[in-house]
Amino acid sequence: MVQAGTANPTEFPAHCPYYVKSPNPLLYAFSKHGCPVVPIMSQYACAKKIHNQAKEKPMPALFIDRDGVMNLMLYYADWGEYESPRTPDEYQLLPRVLDALTALQADGWQLFLISNQPGHAKGKITMQAQQDVHARFVSLLGDIRFTEYYYSYTHPKGVVPEYTGESPFRKPNPGFLWQAKADYQLDLSQCWMVGDCDTDVECGQQAGCRTALITYPYTAYKRQGKIVPDLICADFPDFVSQLRQIK
């Protein structure tokens, strides 16, 4: 289970990748069992995790964005844009995503979800609703197991004070990838970050991962063509097909 704790500057060395000096460093995540983590809200913070001893030869890892990659995004007239589903009933996986995830799991990849979810920070939905949508996602996975689910719920221009501010864990910042590296002894140069936005590619590149960009039509405005990924894919199943050819 993911654990979060606060620290003063003497407890963690300055080179610690999770040692953060920020007006409002916030970490939000779900454990592999879907348990929400309480936010850190002190000036100095270090994210830590208690976990089983890592294997000597860890499996390769994929860091996967959620909305527009694994599930449909929906148009909401009140904000005039396509967004993450706001209710569990609206949550729907994209075609062939389960087959693609099953193939990845069979090939031995560790799966990590990395997602910005600022809906509550912007005043659009409640935190409970976001947790309910996550629970719906997990229920649809069946036998597919993600090692961890990492969510950043903050936004720099939020309207809910405790969820407003910069965070080292909000993409394009690679805080969650560094956390996974430390917790699971990953070689990030052998890992992939997969998403449908330039921020996903930037996040992966900052961490030293290989990157794949999904050209989901409703998030085209978040792809400016200035950042070059290793792969460009029509959808998530197309990414898996290209990845398996590389292996």
PDB file of N, CA and C in Angstrom, residues 6-58:
ATOM      1  N   THR A   6       5.411  13.257   5.976  1.00  0.00           N
ATOM      2  CA  THR A   6       6.084  14.535   5.913  1.00  0.00           C
ATOM      3  C   THR A   6       7.440  14.421   6.580  1.00  0.00           C
ATOM      4  N   ALA A   7       8.316  15.343   6.255  1.00  0.00           N
ATOM      5  CA  ALA A   7       9.658  15.303   6.816  1.00  0.00           C
ATOM      6  C   ALA A   7      10.232  16.699   6.894  1.00  0.00           C
ATOM      7  N   ASN A   8      11.201  16.898   7.775  1.00  0.00           N
ATOM      8  CA  ASN A   8      11.914  18.166   7.778  1.00  0.00           C
ATOM      9  C   ASN A   8      13.212  17.980   7.001  1.00  0.00           C
ATOM     10  N   PRO A   9      13.923  19.052   6.679  1.00  0.00           N
ATOM     11  CA  PRO A   9      15.079  18.933   5.791  1.00  0.00           C
ATOM     12  C   PRO A   9      16.193  18.032   6.294  1.00  0.00           C
ATOM     13  N   THR A  10      16.226  17.717   7.584  1.00  0.00           N
ATOM     14  CA  THR A  10      17.318  16.907   8.104  1.00  0.00           C
ATOM     15  C   THR A  10      17.059  15.416   7.958  1.00  0.00           C
ATOM     16  N   GLU A  11      15.827  15.045   7.634  1.00  0.00           N
ATOM     17  CA  GLU A  11      15.483  13.629   7.604  1.00  0.00           C
ATOM     18  C   GLU A  11      15.763  12.970   6.264  1.00  0.00           C
ATOM     19  N   PHE A  12      15.841  13.757   5.188  1.00  0.00           N
ATOM     20  CA  PHE A  12      16.086  13.195   3.879  1.00  0.00           C
ATOM     21  C   PHE A  12      17.148  14.017   3.165  1.00  0.00           C
ATOM     22  N   PRO A  13      18.083  13.375   2.491  1.00  0.00           N
ATOM     23  CA  PRO A  13      19.131  14.115   1.782  1.00  0.00           C
ATOM     24  C   PRO A  13      18.557  14.932   0.643  1.00  0.00           C
ATOM     25  N   ALA A  14      19.261  16.011   0.308  1.00  0.00           N
ATOM     26  CA  ALA A  14      18.763  16.912  -0.726  1.00  0.00           C
ATOM     27  C   ALA A  14      18.660  16.245  -2.085  1.00  0.00           C
ATOM     28  N   HIS A  15      19.461  15.167  -2.308  1.00  0.00           N
ATOM     29  CA  HIS A  15      19.424  14.518  -3.615  1.00  0.00           C
ATOM     30  C   HIS A  15      18.283  13.524  -3.751  1.00  0.00           C
ATOM     31  N   CYS A  16      17.548  13.293  -2.657  1.00  0.00           N
ATOM     32  CA  CYS A  16      16.419  12.365  -2.714  1.00  0.00           C
ATOM     33  C   CYS A  16      15.429  12.853  -3.772  1.00  0.00           C
ATOM     34  N   PRO A  17      15.039  12.027  -4.753  1.00  0.00           N
ATOM     35  CA  PRO A  17      14.172  12.501  -5.828  1.00  0.00           C
ATOM     36  C   PRO A  17      12.785  12.903  -5.359  1.00  0.00           C
ATOM     37  N   TYR A  18      12.399  12.501  -4.137  1.00  0.00           N
ATOM     38  CA  TYR A  18      11.075  12.864  -3.656  1.00  0.00           C
ATOM     39  C   TYR A  18      11.153  13.945  -2.595  1.00  0.00           C
ATOM     40  N   TYR A  19      12.331  14.517  -2.403  1.00  0.00           N
ATOM     41  CA  TYR A  19      12.517  15.594  -1.447  1.00  0.00           C
ATOM     42  C   TYR A  19      12.111  16.874  -2.139  1.00  0.00           C
ATOM     43  N   VAL A  20      11.038  17.491  -1.681  1.00  0.00           N
ATOM     44  CA  VAL A  20      10.421  18.591  -2.396  1.00  0.00           C
ATOM     45  C   VAL A  20      10.343  19.824  -1.516  1.00  0.00           C
ATOM     46  N   LYS A  21      10.754  20.953  -2.040  1.00  0.00           N
ATOM     47  CA  LYS A  21      10.530  22.220  -1.367  1.00  0.00           C
ATOM     48  C   LYS A  21       9.581  23.021  -2.239  1.00  0.00           C
ATOM     49  N   SER A  22       8.361  23.152  -1.802  1.00  0.00           N
ATOM     50  CA  SER A  22       7.322  23.777  -2.603  1.00  0.00           C
ATOM     51  C   SER A  22       6.289  24.374  -1.671  1.00  0.00           C
ATOM     52  N   PRO A  23       5.597  25.441  -2.082  1.00  0.00           N
ATOM     53  CA  PRO A  23       4.556  26.019  -1.229  1.00  0.00           C
ATOM     54  C   PRO A  23       3.459  25.030  -0.881  1.00  0.00           C
ATOM     55  N   ASN A  24       3.203  24.088  -1.763  1.00  0.00           N
ATOM     56  CA  ASN A  24       2.106  23.157  -1.520  1.00  0.00           C
ATOM     57  C   ASN A  24       2.357  21.834  -2.228  1.00  0.00           C
ATOM     58  N   PRO A  25       3.395  21.080  -1.828  1.00  0.00           N
ATOM     59  CA  PRO A  25       3.659  19.807  -2.491  1.00  0.00           C
ATOM     60  C   PRO A  25       2.589  18.792  -2.141  1.00  0.00           C
ATOM     61  N   LEU A  26       1.902  18.263  -3.137  1.00  0.00           N
ATOM     62  CA  LEU A  26       0.792  17.346  -2.894  1.00  0.00           C
ATOM     63  C   LEU A  26       1.033  16.037  -3.629  1.00  0.00           C
ATOM     64  N   LEU A  27       0.809  14.957  -2.948  1.00  0.00           N
ATOM     65  CA  LEU A  27       0.879  13.633  -3.565  1.00  0.00           C
ATOM     66  C   LEU A  27      -0.461  12.958  -3.381  1.00  0.00           C
ATOM     67  N   TYR A  28      -1.047  12.532  -4.480  1.00  0.00           N
ATOM     68  CA  TYR A  28      -2.271  11.759  -4.401  1.00  0.00           C
ATOM     69  C   TYR A  28      -2.059  10.490  -5.196  1.00  0.00           C
ATOM     70  N   ALA A  29      -2.467   9.383  -4.655  1.00  0.00           N
ATOM     71  CA  ALA A  29      -2.313   8.132  -5.385  1.00  0.00           C
ATOM     72  C   ALA A  29      -3.301   7.121  -4.844  1.00  0.00           C
ATOM     73  N   PHE A  30      -3.465   6.057  -5.561  1.00  0.00           N
ATOM     74  CA  PHE A  30      -4.209   4.910  -5.079  1.00  0.00           C
ATOM     75  C   PHE A  30      -3.244   3.747  -4.976  1.00  0.00           C
ATOM     76  N   SER A  31      -3.404   2.941  -3.974  1.00  0.00           N
ATOM     77  CA  SER A  31      -2.623   1.724  -3.913  1.00  0.00           C
ATOM     78  C   SER A  31      -3.186   0.745  -4.931  1.00  0.00           C
ATOM     79  N   LYS A  32      -2.521  -0.375  -5.074  1.00  0.00           N
ATOM     80  CA  LYS A  32      -2.989  -1.380  -6.018  1.00  0.00           C
ATOM     81  C   LYS A  32      -4.358  -1.918  -5.621  1.00  0.00           C
ATOM     82  N   HIS A  33      -4.762  -1.697  -4.380  1.00  0.00           N
ATOM     83  CA  HIS A  33      -6.073  -2.144  -3.922  1.00  0.00           C
ATOM     84  C   HIS A  33      -7.107  -1.031  -4.021  1.00  0.00           C
ATOM     85  N   GLY A  34      -6.732   0.116  -4.581  1.00  0.00           N
ATOM     86  CA  GLY A  34      -7.682   1.191  -4.773  1.00  0.00           C
ATOM     87  C   GLY A  34      -7.884   2.077  -3.563  1.00  0.00           C
ATOM     88  N   CYS A  35      -7.021   1.977  -2.544  1.00  0.00           N
ATOM     89  CA  CYS A  35      -7.191   2.780  -1.337  1.00  0.00           C
ATOM     90  C   CYS A  35      -6.644   4.188  -1.565  1.00  0.00           C
ATOM     91  N   PRO A  36      -7.430   5.230  -1.284  1.00  0.00           N
ATOM     92  CA  PRO A  36      -6.924   6.588  -1.494  1.00  0.00           C
ATOM     93  C   PRO A  36      -5.874   6.957  -0.473  1.00  0.00           C
ATOM     94  N   VAL A  37      -4.951   7.803  -0.872  1.00  0.00           N
ATOM     95  CA  VAL A  37      -3.883   8.265   0.003  1.00  0.00           C
ATOM     96  C   VAL A  37      -4.158   9.699   0.419  1.00  0.00           C
ATOM     97  N   VAL A  38      -3.937   9.997   1.693  1.00  0.00           N
ATOM     98  CA  VAL A  38      -4.135  11.344   2.209  1.00  0.00           C
ATOM     99  C   VAL A  38      -3.063  12.268   1.641  1.00  0.00           C
ATOM    100  N   PRO A  39      -3.413  13.509   1.282  1.00  0.00           N
ATOM    101  CA  PRO A  39      -2.413  14.407   0.690  1.00  0.00           C
ATOM    102  C   PRO A  39      -1.373  14.872   1.685  1.00  0.00           C
ATOM    103  N   ILE A  40      -0.165  15.136   1.175  1.00  0.00           N
ATOM    104  CA  ILE A  40       0.875  15.776   1.948  1.00  0.00           C
ATOM    105  C   ILE A  40       0.691  17.271   1.787  1.00  0.00           C
ATOM    106  N   MET A  41       0.746  18.042   2.863  1.00  0.00           N
ATOM    107  CA  MET A  41       0.518  19.474   2.758  1.00  0.00           C
ATOM    108  C   MET A  41       1.483  20.246   3.648  1.00  0.00           C
ATOM    109  N   SER A  42       2.762  19.867   3.651  1.00  0.00           N
ATOM    110  CA  SER A  42       3.757  20.598   4.397  1.00  0.00           C
ATOM    111  C   SER A  42       4.788  21.170   3.442  1.00  0.00           C
ATOM    112  N   GLN A  43       5.640  22.081   3.918  1.00  0.00           N
ATOM    113  CA  GLN A  43       6.612  22.709   3.039  1.00  0.00           C
ATOM    114  C   GLN A  43       7.629  21.708   2.538  1.00  0.00           C
ATOM    115  N   TYR A  44       8.037  20.798   3.424  1.00  0.00           N
ATOM    116  CA  TYR A  44       9.005  19.769   3.040  1.00  0.00           C
ATOM    117  C   TYR A  44       8.293  18.426   3.065  1.00  0.00           C
ATOM    118  N   ALA A  45       8.421  17.690   1.995  1.00  0.00           N
ATOM    119  CA  ALA A  45       7.721  16.408   1.951  1.00  0.00           C
ATOM    120  C   ALA A  45       8.547  15.389   1.204  1.00  0.00           C
ATOM    121  N   CYS A  46       8.355  14.144   1.578  1.00  0.00           N
ATOM    122  CA  CYS A  46       9.007  13.053   0.870  1.00  0.00           C
ATOM    123  C   CYS A  46       8.017  11.918   0.750  1.00  0.00           C
ATOM    124  N   ALA A  47       7.763  11.479  -0.474  1.00  0.00           N
ATOM    125  CA  ALA A  47       6.848  10.370  -0.690  1.00  0.00           C
ATOM    126  C   ALA A  47       7.612   9.067  -0.510  1.00  0.00           C
ATOM    127  N   LYS A  48       7.051   8.178   0.276  1.00  0.00           N
ATOM    128  CA  LYS A  48       7.683   6.890   0.520  1.00  0.00           C
ATOM    129  C   LYS A  48       6.638   5.797   0.387  1.00  0.00           C
ATOM    130  N   LYS A  49       7.079   4.595   0.159  1.00  0.00           N
ATOM    131  CA  LYS A  49       6.163   3.478   0.050  1.00  0.00           C
ATOM    132  C   LYS A  49       6.703   2.267   0.784  1.00  0.00           C
ATOM    133  N   ILE A  50       5.784   1.557   1.429  1.00  0.00           N
ATOM    134  CA  ILE A  50       6.127   0.287   2.038  1.00  0.00           C
ATOM    135  C   ILE A  50       5.700  -0.807   1.059  1.00  0.00           C
ATOM    136  N   HIS A  51       6.568  -1.680   0.690  1.00  0.00           N
ATOM    137  CA  HIS A  51       6.259  -2.684  -0.307  1.00  0.00           C
ATOM    138  C   HIS A  51       7.074  -3.944  -0.051  1.00  0.00           C
ATOM    139  N   ASN A  52       6.704  -4.997  -0.712  1.00  0.00           N
ATOM    140  CA  ASN A  52       7.465  -6.230  -0.611  1.00  0.00           C
ATOM    141  C   ASN A  52       8.822  -6.054  -1.259  1.00  0.00           C
ATOM    142  N   GLN A  53       9.765  -6.817  -0.832  1.00  0.00           N
ATOM    143  CA  GLN A  53      11.114  -6.722  -1.384  1.00  0.00           C
ATOM    144  C   GLN A  53      11.084  -6.973  -2.884  1.00  0.00           C
ATOM    145  N   ALA A  54      11.723  -6.069  -3.628  1.00  0.00           N
ATOM    146  CA  ALA A  54      11.698  -6.148  -5.084  1.00  0.00           C
ATOM    147  C   ALA A  54      12.481  -7.370  -5.565  1.00  0.00           C
ATOM    148  N   LYS A  55      12.087  -7.875  -6.714  1.00  0.00           N
ATOM    149  CA  LYS A  55      12.808  -8.997  -7.300  1.00  0.00           C
ATOM    150  C   LYS A  55      14.168  -8.535  -7.800  1.00  0.00           C
ATOM    151  N   GLU A  56      15.112  -9.465  -7.860  1.00  0.00           N
ATOM    152  CA  GLU A  56      16.445  -9.101  -8.323  1.00  0.00           C
ATOM    153  C   GLU A  56      16.410  -8.634  -9.769  1.00  0.00           C
ATOM    154  N   LYS A  57      15.576  -9.260 -10.581  1.00  0.00           N
ATOM    155  CA  LYS A  57      15.443  -8.862 -11.970  1.00  0.00           C
ATOM    156  C   LYS A  57      14.003  -8.413 -12.198  1.00  0.00           C
ATOM    157  N   PRO A  58      13.708  -7.131 -11.955  1.00  0.00           N
ATOM    158  CA  PRO A  58      12.333  -6.655 -12.074  1.00  0.00           C
ATOM    159  C   PRO A  58      11.829  -6.760 -13.510  1.00  0.00           C
TER     160      PRO A  58
END
